[in-house]
Coordinates of C-alpha atoms in Angstrom, one line a residue:
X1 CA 1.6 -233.1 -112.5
X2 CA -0.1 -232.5 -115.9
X3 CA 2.5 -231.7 -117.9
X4 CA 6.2 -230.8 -117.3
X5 CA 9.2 -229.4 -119.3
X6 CA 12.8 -228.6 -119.0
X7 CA 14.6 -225.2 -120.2
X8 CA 17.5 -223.5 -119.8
X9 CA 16.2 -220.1 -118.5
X10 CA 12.8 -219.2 -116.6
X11 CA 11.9 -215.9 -116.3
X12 CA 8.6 -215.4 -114.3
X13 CA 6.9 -212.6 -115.4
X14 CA 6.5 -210.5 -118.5
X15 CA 6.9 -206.8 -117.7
X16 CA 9.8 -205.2 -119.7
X17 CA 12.1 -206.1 -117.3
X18 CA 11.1 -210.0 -117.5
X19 CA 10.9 -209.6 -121.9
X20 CA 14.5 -207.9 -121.4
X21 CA 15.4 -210.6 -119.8
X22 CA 13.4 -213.5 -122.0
X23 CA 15.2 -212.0 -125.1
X24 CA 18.9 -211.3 -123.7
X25 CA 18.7 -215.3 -123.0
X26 CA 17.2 -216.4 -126.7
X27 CA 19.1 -214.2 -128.4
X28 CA 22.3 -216.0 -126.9
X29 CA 20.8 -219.5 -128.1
X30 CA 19.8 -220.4 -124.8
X31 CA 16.1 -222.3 -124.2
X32 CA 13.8 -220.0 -122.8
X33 CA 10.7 -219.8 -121.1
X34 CA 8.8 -216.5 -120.4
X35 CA 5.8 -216.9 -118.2
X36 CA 2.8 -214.2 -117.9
X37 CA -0.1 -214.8 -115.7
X38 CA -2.2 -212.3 -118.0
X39 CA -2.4 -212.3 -121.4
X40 CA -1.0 -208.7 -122.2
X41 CA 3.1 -208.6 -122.9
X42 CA 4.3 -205.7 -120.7
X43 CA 3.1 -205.2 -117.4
X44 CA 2.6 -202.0 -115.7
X45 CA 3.6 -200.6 -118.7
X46 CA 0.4 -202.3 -121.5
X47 CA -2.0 -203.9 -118.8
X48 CA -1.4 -200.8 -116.1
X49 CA -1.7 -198.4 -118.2
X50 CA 1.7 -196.3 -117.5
X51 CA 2.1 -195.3 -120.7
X52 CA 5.1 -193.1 -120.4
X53 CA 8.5 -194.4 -121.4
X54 CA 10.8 -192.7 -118.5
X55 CA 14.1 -191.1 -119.5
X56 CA 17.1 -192.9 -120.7
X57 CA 19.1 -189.6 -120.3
X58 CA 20.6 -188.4 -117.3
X59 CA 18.7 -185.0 -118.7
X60 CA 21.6 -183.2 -119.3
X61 CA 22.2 -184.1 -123.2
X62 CA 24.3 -187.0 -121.8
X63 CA 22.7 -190.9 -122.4
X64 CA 23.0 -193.3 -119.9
X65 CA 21.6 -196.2 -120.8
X66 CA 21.0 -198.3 -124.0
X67 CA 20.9 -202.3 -124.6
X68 CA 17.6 -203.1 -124.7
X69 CA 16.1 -200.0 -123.0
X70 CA 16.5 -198.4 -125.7
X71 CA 15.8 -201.3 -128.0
X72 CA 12.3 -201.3 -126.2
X73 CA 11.6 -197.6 -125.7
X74 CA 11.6 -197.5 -129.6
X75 CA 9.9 -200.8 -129.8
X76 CA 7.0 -199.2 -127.7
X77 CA 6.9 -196.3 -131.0
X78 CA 6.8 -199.0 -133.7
X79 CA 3.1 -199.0 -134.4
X80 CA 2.2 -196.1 -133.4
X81 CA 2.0 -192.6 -132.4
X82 CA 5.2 -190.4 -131.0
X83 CA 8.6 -189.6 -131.5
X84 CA 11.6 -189.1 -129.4
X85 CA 11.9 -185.4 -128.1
X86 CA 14.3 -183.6 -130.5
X87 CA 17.1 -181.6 -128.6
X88 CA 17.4 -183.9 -125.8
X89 CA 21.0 -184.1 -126.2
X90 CA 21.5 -180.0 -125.4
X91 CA 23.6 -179.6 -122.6
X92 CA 21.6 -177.5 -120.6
X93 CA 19.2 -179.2 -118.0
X94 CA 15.8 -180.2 -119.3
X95 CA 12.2 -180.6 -117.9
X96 CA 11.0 -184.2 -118.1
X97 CA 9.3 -183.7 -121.2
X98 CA 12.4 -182.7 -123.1
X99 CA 14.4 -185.4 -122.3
X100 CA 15.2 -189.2 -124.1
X101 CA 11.5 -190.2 -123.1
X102 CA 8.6 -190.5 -124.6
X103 CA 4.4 -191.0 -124.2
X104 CA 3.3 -194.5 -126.1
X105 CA -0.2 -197.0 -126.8
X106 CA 0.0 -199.4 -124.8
X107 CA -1.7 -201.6 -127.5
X108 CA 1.0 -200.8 -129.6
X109 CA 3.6 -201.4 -127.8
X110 CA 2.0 -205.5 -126.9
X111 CA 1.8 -206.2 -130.7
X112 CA 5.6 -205.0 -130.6
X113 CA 6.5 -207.0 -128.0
X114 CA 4.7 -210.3 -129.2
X115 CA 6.8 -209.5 -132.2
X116 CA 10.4 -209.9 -130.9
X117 CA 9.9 -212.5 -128.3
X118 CA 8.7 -214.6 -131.1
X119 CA 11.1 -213.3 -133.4
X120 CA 13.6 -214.4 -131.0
X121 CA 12.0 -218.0 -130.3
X122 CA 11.3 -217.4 -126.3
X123 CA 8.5 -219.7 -125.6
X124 CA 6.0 -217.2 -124.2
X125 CA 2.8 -219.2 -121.5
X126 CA 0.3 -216.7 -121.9
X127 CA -2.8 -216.7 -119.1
X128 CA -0.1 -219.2 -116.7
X129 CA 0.1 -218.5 -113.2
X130 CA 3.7 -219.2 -111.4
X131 CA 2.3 -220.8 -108.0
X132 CA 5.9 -222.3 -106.0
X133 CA 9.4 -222.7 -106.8
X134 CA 10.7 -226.3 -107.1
X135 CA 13.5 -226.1 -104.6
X136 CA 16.7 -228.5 -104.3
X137 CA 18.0 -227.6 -101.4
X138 CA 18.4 -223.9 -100.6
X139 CA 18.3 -223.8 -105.0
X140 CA 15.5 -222.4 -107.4
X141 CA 15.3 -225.5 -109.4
X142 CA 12.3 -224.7 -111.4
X143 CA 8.3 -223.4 -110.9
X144 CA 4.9 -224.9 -110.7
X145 CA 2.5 -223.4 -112.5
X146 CA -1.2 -223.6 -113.7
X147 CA -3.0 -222.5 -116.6
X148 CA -5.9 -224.5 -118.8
X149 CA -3.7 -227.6 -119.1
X150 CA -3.5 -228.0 -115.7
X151 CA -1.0 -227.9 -113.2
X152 CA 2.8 -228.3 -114.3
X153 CA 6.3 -228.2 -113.3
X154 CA 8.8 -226.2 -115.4
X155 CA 12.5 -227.1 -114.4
X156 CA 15.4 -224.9 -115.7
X157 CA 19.3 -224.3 -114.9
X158 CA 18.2 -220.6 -113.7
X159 CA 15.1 -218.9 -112.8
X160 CA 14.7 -214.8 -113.7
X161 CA 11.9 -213.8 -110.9
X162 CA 10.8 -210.4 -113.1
X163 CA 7.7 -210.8 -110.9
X164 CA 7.5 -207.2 -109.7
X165 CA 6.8 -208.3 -106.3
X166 CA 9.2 -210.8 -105.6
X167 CA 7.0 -213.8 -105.6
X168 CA 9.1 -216.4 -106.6
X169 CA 12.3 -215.6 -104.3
X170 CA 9.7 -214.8 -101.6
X171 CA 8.2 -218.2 -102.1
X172 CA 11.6 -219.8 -102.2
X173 CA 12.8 -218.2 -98.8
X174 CA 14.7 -215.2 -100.1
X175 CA 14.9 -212.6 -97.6
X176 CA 12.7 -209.7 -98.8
X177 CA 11.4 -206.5 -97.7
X178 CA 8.0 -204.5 -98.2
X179 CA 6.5 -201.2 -98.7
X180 CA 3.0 -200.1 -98.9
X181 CA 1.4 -197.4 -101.0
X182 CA -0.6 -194.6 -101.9
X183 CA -3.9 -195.0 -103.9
X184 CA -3.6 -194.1 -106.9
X185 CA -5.5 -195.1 -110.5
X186 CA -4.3 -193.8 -114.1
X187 CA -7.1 -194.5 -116.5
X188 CA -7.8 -193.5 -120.1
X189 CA -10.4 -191.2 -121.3
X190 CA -11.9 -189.2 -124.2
X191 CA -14.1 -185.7 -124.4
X192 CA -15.0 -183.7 -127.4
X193 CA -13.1 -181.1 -126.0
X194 CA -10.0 -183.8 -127.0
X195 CA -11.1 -184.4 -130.5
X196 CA -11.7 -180.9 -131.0
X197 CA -8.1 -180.3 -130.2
X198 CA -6.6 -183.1 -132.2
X199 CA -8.3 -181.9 -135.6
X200 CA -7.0 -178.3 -134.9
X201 CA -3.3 -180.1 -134.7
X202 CA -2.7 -183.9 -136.1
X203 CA -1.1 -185.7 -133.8
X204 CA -2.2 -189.3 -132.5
X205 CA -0.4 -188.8 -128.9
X206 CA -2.9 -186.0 -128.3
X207 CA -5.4 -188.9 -128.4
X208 CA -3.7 -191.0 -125.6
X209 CA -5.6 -188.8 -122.9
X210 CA -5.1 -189.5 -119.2
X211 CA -6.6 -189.4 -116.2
X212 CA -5.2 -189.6 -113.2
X213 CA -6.8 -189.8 -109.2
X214 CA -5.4 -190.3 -105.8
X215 CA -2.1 -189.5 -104.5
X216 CA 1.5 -189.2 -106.0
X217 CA 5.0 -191.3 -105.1
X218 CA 5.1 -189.1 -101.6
X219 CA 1.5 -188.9 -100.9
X220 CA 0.6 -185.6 -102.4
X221 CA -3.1 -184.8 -103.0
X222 CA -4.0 -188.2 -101.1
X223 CA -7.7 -188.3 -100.6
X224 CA -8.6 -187.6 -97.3
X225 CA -8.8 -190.1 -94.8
X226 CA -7.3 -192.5 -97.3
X227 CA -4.4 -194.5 -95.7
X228 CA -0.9 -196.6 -97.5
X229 CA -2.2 -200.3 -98.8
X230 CA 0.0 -202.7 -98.4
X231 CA 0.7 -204.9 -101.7
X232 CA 1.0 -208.6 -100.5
X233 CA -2.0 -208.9 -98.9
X234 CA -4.9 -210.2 -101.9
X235 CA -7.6 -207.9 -99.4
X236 CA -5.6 -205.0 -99.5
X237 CA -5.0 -205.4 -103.2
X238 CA -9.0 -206.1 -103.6
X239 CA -9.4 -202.9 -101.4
X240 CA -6.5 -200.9 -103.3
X241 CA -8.3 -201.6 -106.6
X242 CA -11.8 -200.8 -105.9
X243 CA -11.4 -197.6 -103.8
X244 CA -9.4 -196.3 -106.5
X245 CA -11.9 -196.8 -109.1
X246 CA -14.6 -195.5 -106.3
X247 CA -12.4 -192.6 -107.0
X248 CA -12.8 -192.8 -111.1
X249 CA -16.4 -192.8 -110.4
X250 CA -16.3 -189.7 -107.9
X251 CA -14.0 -187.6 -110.8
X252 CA -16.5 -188.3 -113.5
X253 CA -19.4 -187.4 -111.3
X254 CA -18.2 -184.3 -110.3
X255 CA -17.4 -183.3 -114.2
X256 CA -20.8 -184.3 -115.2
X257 CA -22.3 -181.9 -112.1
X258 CA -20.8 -179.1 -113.7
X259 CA -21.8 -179.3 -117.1
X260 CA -25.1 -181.1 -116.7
X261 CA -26.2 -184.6 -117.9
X262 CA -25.6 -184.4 -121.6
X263 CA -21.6 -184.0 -120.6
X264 CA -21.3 -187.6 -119.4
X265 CA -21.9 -188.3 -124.2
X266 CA -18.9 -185.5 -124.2
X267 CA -16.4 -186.8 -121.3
X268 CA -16.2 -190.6 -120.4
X269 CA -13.3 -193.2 -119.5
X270 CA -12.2 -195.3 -122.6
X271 CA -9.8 -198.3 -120.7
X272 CA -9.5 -199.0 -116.7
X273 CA -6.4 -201.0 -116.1
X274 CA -6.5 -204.9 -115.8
X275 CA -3.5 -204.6 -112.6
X276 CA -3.3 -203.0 -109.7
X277 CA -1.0 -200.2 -110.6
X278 CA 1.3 -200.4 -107.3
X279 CA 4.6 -198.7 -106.8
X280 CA 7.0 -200.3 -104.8
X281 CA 5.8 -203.7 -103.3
X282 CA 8.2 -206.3 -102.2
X283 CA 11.7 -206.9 -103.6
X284 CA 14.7 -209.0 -102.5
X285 CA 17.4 -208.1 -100.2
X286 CA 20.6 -208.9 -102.3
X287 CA 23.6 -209.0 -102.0
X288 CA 24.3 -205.6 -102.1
X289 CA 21.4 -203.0 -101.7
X290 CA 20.7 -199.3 -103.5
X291 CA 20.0 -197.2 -100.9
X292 CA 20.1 -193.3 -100.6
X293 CA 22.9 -190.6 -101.5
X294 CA 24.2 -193.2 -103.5
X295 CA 24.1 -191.1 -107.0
X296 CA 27.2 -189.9 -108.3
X297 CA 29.0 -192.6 -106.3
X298 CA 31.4 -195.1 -108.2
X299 CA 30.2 -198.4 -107.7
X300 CA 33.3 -201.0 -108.5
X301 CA 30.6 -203.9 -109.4
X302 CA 28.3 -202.0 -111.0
X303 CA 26.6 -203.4 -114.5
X304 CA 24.3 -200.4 -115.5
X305 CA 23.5 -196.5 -115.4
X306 CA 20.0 -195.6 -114.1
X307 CA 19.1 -191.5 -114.1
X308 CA 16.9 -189.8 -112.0
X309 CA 13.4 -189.5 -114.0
X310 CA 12.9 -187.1 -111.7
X311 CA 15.3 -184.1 -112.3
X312 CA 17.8 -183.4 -114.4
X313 CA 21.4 -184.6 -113.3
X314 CA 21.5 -187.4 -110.8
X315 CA 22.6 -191.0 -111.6
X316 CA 23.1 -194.0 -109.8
X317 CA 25.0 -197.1 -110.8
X318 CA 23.9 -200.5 -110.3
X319 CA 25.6 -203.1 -108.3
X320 CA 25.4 -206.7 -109.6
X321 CA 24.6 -207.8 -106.0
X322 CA 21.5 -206.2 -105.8
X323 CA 20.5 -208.8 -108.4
X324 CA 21.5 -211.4 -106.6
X325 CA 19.4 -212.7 -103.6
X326 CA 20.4 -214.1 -100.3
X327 CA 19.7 -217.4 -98.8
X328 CA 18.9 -219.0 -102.4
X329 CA 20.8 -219.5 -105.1
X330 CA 19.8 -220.6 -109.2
X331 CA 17.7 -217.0 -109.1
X332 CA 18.2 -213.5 -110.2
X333 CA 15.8 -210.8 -109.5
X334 CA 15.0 -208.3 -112.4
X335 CA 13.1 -204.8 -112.5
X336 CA 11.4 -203.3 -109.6
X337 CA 11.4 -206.0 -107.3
X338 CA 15.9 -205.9 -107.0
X339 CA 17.2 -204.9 -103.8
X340 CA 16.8 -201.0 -103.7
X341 CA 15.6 -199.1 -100.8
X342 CA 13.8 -195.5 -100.3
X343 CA 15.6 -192.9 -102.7
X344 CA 17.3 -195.5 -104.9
X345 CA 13.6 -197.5 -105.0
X346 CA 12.1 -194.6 -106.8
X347 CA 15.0 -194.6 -109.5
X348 CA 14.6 -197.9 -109.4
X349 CA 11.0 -199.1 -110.2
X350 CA 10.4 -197.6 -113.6
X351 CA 10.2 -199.0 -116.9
X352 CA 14.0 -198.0 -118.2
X353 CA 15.3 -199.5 -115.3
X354 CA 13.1 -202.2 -114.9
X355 CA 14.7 -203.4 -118.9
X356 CA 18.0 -202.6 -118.3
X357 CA 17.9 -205.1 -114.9
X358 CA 16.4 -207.5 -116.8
X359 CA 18.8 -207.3 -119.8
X360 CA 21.7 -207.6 -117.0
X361 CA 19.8 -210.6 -115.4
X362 CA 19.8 -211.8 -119.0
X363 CA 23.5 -211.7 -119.0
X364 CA 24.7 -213.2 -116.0
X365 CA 21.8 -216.2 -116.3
X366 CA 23.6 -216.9 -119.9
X367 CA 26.9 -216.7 -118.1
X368 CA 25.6 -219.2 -115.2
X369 CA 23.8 -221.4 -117.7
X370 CA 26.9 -221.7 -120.1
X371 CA 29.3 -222.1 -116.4
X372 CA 26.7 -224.5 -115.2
X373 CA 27.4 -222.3 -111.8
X374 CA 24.3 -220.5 -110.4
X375 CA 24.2 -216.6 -110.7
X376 CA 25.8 -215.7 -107.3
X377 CA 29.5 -217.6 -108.7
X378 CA 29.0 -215.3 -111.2
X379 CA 31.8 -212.5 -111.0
X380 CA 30.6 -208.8 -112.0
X381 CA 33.3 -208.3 -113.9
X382 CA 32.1 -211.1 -116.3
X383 CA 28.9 -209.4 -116.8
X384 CA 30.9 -206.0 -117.0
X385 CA 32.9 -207.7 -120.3
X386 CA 29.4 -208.7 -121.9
X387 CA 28.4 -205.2 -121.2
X388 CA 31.5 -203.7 -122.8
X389 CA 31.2 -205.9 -125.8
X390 CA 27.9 -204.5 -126.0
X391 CA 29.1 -201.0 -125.6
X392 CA 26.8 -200.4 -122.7
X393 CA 28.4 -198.2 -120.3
X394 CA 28.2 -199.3 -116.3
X395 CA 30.2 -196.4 -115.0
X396 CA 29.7 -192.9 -114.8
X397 CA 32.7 -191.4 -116.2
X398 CA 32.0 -193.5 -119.3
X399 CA 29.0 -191.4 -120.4
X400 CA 30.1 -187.8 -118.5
X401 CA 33.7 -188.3 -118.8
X402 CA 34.5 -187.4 -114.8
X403 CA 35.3 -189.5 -112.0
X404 CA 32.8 -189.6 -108.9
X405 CA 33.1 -191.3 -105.5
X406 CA 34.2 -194.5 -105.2
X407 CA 32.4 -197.1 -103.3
X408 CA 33.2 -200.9 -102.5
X409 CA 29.4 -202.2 -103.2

């Protein structure tokens, strides 16, 4: 090895879920390592390009989750454009656009980001790729990576995989599960017809102009012939990538048909995004698992609120199991990549969710680390007591005020 170091926490990956995470662990004085094989803070959200900020409401004037979500959804506002929706917090139901979301630069929100993981003194690898787990046993003990120093090994006491794909538990012999996907690309763009609209009403969001090809969530307006990629196969993400930018190319040729040549100086992309911008990929299976019809039901070791960013109404609480992997120990999944299936998958993937997991996987890796237990001797009732000194609610009834189903999960 070329170098190696010891920390307290690892957390692999540096989507919001991962810098939830990386700060939730600093923040408690604990020594912490955030690794990022790109050299964009934010994942999907900066370097893919989803640029919307998913509600943290249940869309019914009620909130249902805050900690860092909400430290980050205003975080992504700092520098620049947007606001939060005023009204959200009517009582009557709300379209998505209504509710405690918001549109943001991805740009902006990476020079907000660098700004509190340094304020916080995480110690952030930039452009280092996490290759294996160091294993002792059937225990995460650490990772290899590689970046321009070479290769090294990075040992800690627990290891945050905020991967997005499960690599590390994967690696390490987790059981996980898979799903492919529908091609899809979000790009941006600008047109005249844009800047024309802008000067009529200032307003920078007007400026953050999307485009958007392929197929939705379910598959809607697929392009023909075009069939589900699979997301941990490096063909199938070469394929996934290019076909959807054969796409971009397709789009753009078809607008400059109609309007003749001169159109393409009026109408042209701006920023492609440097990830493939996959849904659901892999994920752990965990202790406990999300699964369907499970909104509305009490969960008795739940540590967060997630709504449906869908519709207005349905929410779904969080077990602390489905953080918690199986076969391994010393490792706690965060963001999309927890043990969530189909319905609960969906609710599950986005960027409110993916910070509030990674705030809670922040929690219990403090809890293990100050223990000197791994994550899975962690009780959810001791992360439930950080929550509640944080005055982040974990059950329904604590943000609606009425009592649902209850469930053993």
């Amino acid at each position: 090895m070329d170098f190696e170091k010891q920390y307290d926490v690892l957390v692999a990956g540096a989507g919001v879920a991962g810098v939830a995470a990386a700060l939730e662990c600093a923040r408690a004085g604990l020594r912490v390592a955030l690794l990022e094989k790109t050299v964009l803070i934010g994942g999907l959200a900066t370097t893919g390009l989803i640029n919307i900020y998913l509600p943290l409401c249940d869309g019914c004037g009620h909130q249902v989750i805050y900690g860092a979500a909400e430290e980050l959804l205003h975080l992504s506002l700092k520098y620049g454009p947007g606001d939060v929706p005023e009204g959200w917090r009517d009582g009557a139901p709300k379209v998505e656009q209504q509710r405690y979301r918001v549109i943001f630069s991805p740009a902006s929100f990476v020079l907000a980001l660098d700004e509190a993981l340094v304020d916080a003194g995480v110690d952030v690898w930039l452009d280092t790729l996490v290759c294996a787990p160091v294993m002792g046993g059937t225990r995460v003990a650490g990772v290899e990576v590689e970046n321009k120093s070479g290769r090294g090994l990075l040992r800690a006491a627990c290891v945050i995989d905020a991967t997005g794909d499960a690599d590390v538990a994967w690696r390490a012999g987790a059981e996980c599960a898979e799903s492919d996907n529908w091609l899809s690309l979000w790009a941006f763009q600008t047109s005249l017809d844009k800047m024309c609209k802008v000067a009529a009403k200032p307003g920078g969001v007007l400026l953050l102009d999307e485009v958007r090809v392929g197929a939705g969530a379910g598959g809607e307006h697929n392009a023909p012939g075009m069939r589900k990629f699979s997301s941990v196969d490096g063909a199938e993400v070469t394929r996934f990538v290019l076909e959807g930018r054969r796409l971009l190319r397709e789009y753009y040729a078809a607008k400059h048909a109609q309007s003749g040549d001169t159109s393409r100086h009026h109408l042209f992309p701006v920023t492609l995004p440097a990830m493939a911008q996959f849904r659901t990929t892999r994920r752990i299976v965990g202790q406990a698992t999300m699964s369907d019809e499970q909104d509305g039901v009490h969960v008795l070791t739940s540590v967060g609120l997630a709504p449906d960013w869908r519709k207005a109404g349905p929410v779904w609480e969080i077990p602390y199991g489905a953080l918690v992997p199986r076969r391994v120990t010393g490792l706690l999944a965060a963001g999309r990549c927890i043990s969530a299936e189909g319905d609960a998958w969906e609710v599950m993937r986005v960027i409110p969710s993916a910070a509030l997991t990674g705030q809670v996987a922040g929690i219990a890796a403090m809890l293990a680390v100050q223990r000197g237990v791994t994550p899975d001797q962690i009780a959810a009732g001791d992360v439930q007591r950080e929550l509640r000194w944080k005055q982040m609610p974990f059950h329904i009834e604590e943000v609606r005020g009425q009592a649902s189903q209850v469930t053993a999960l």
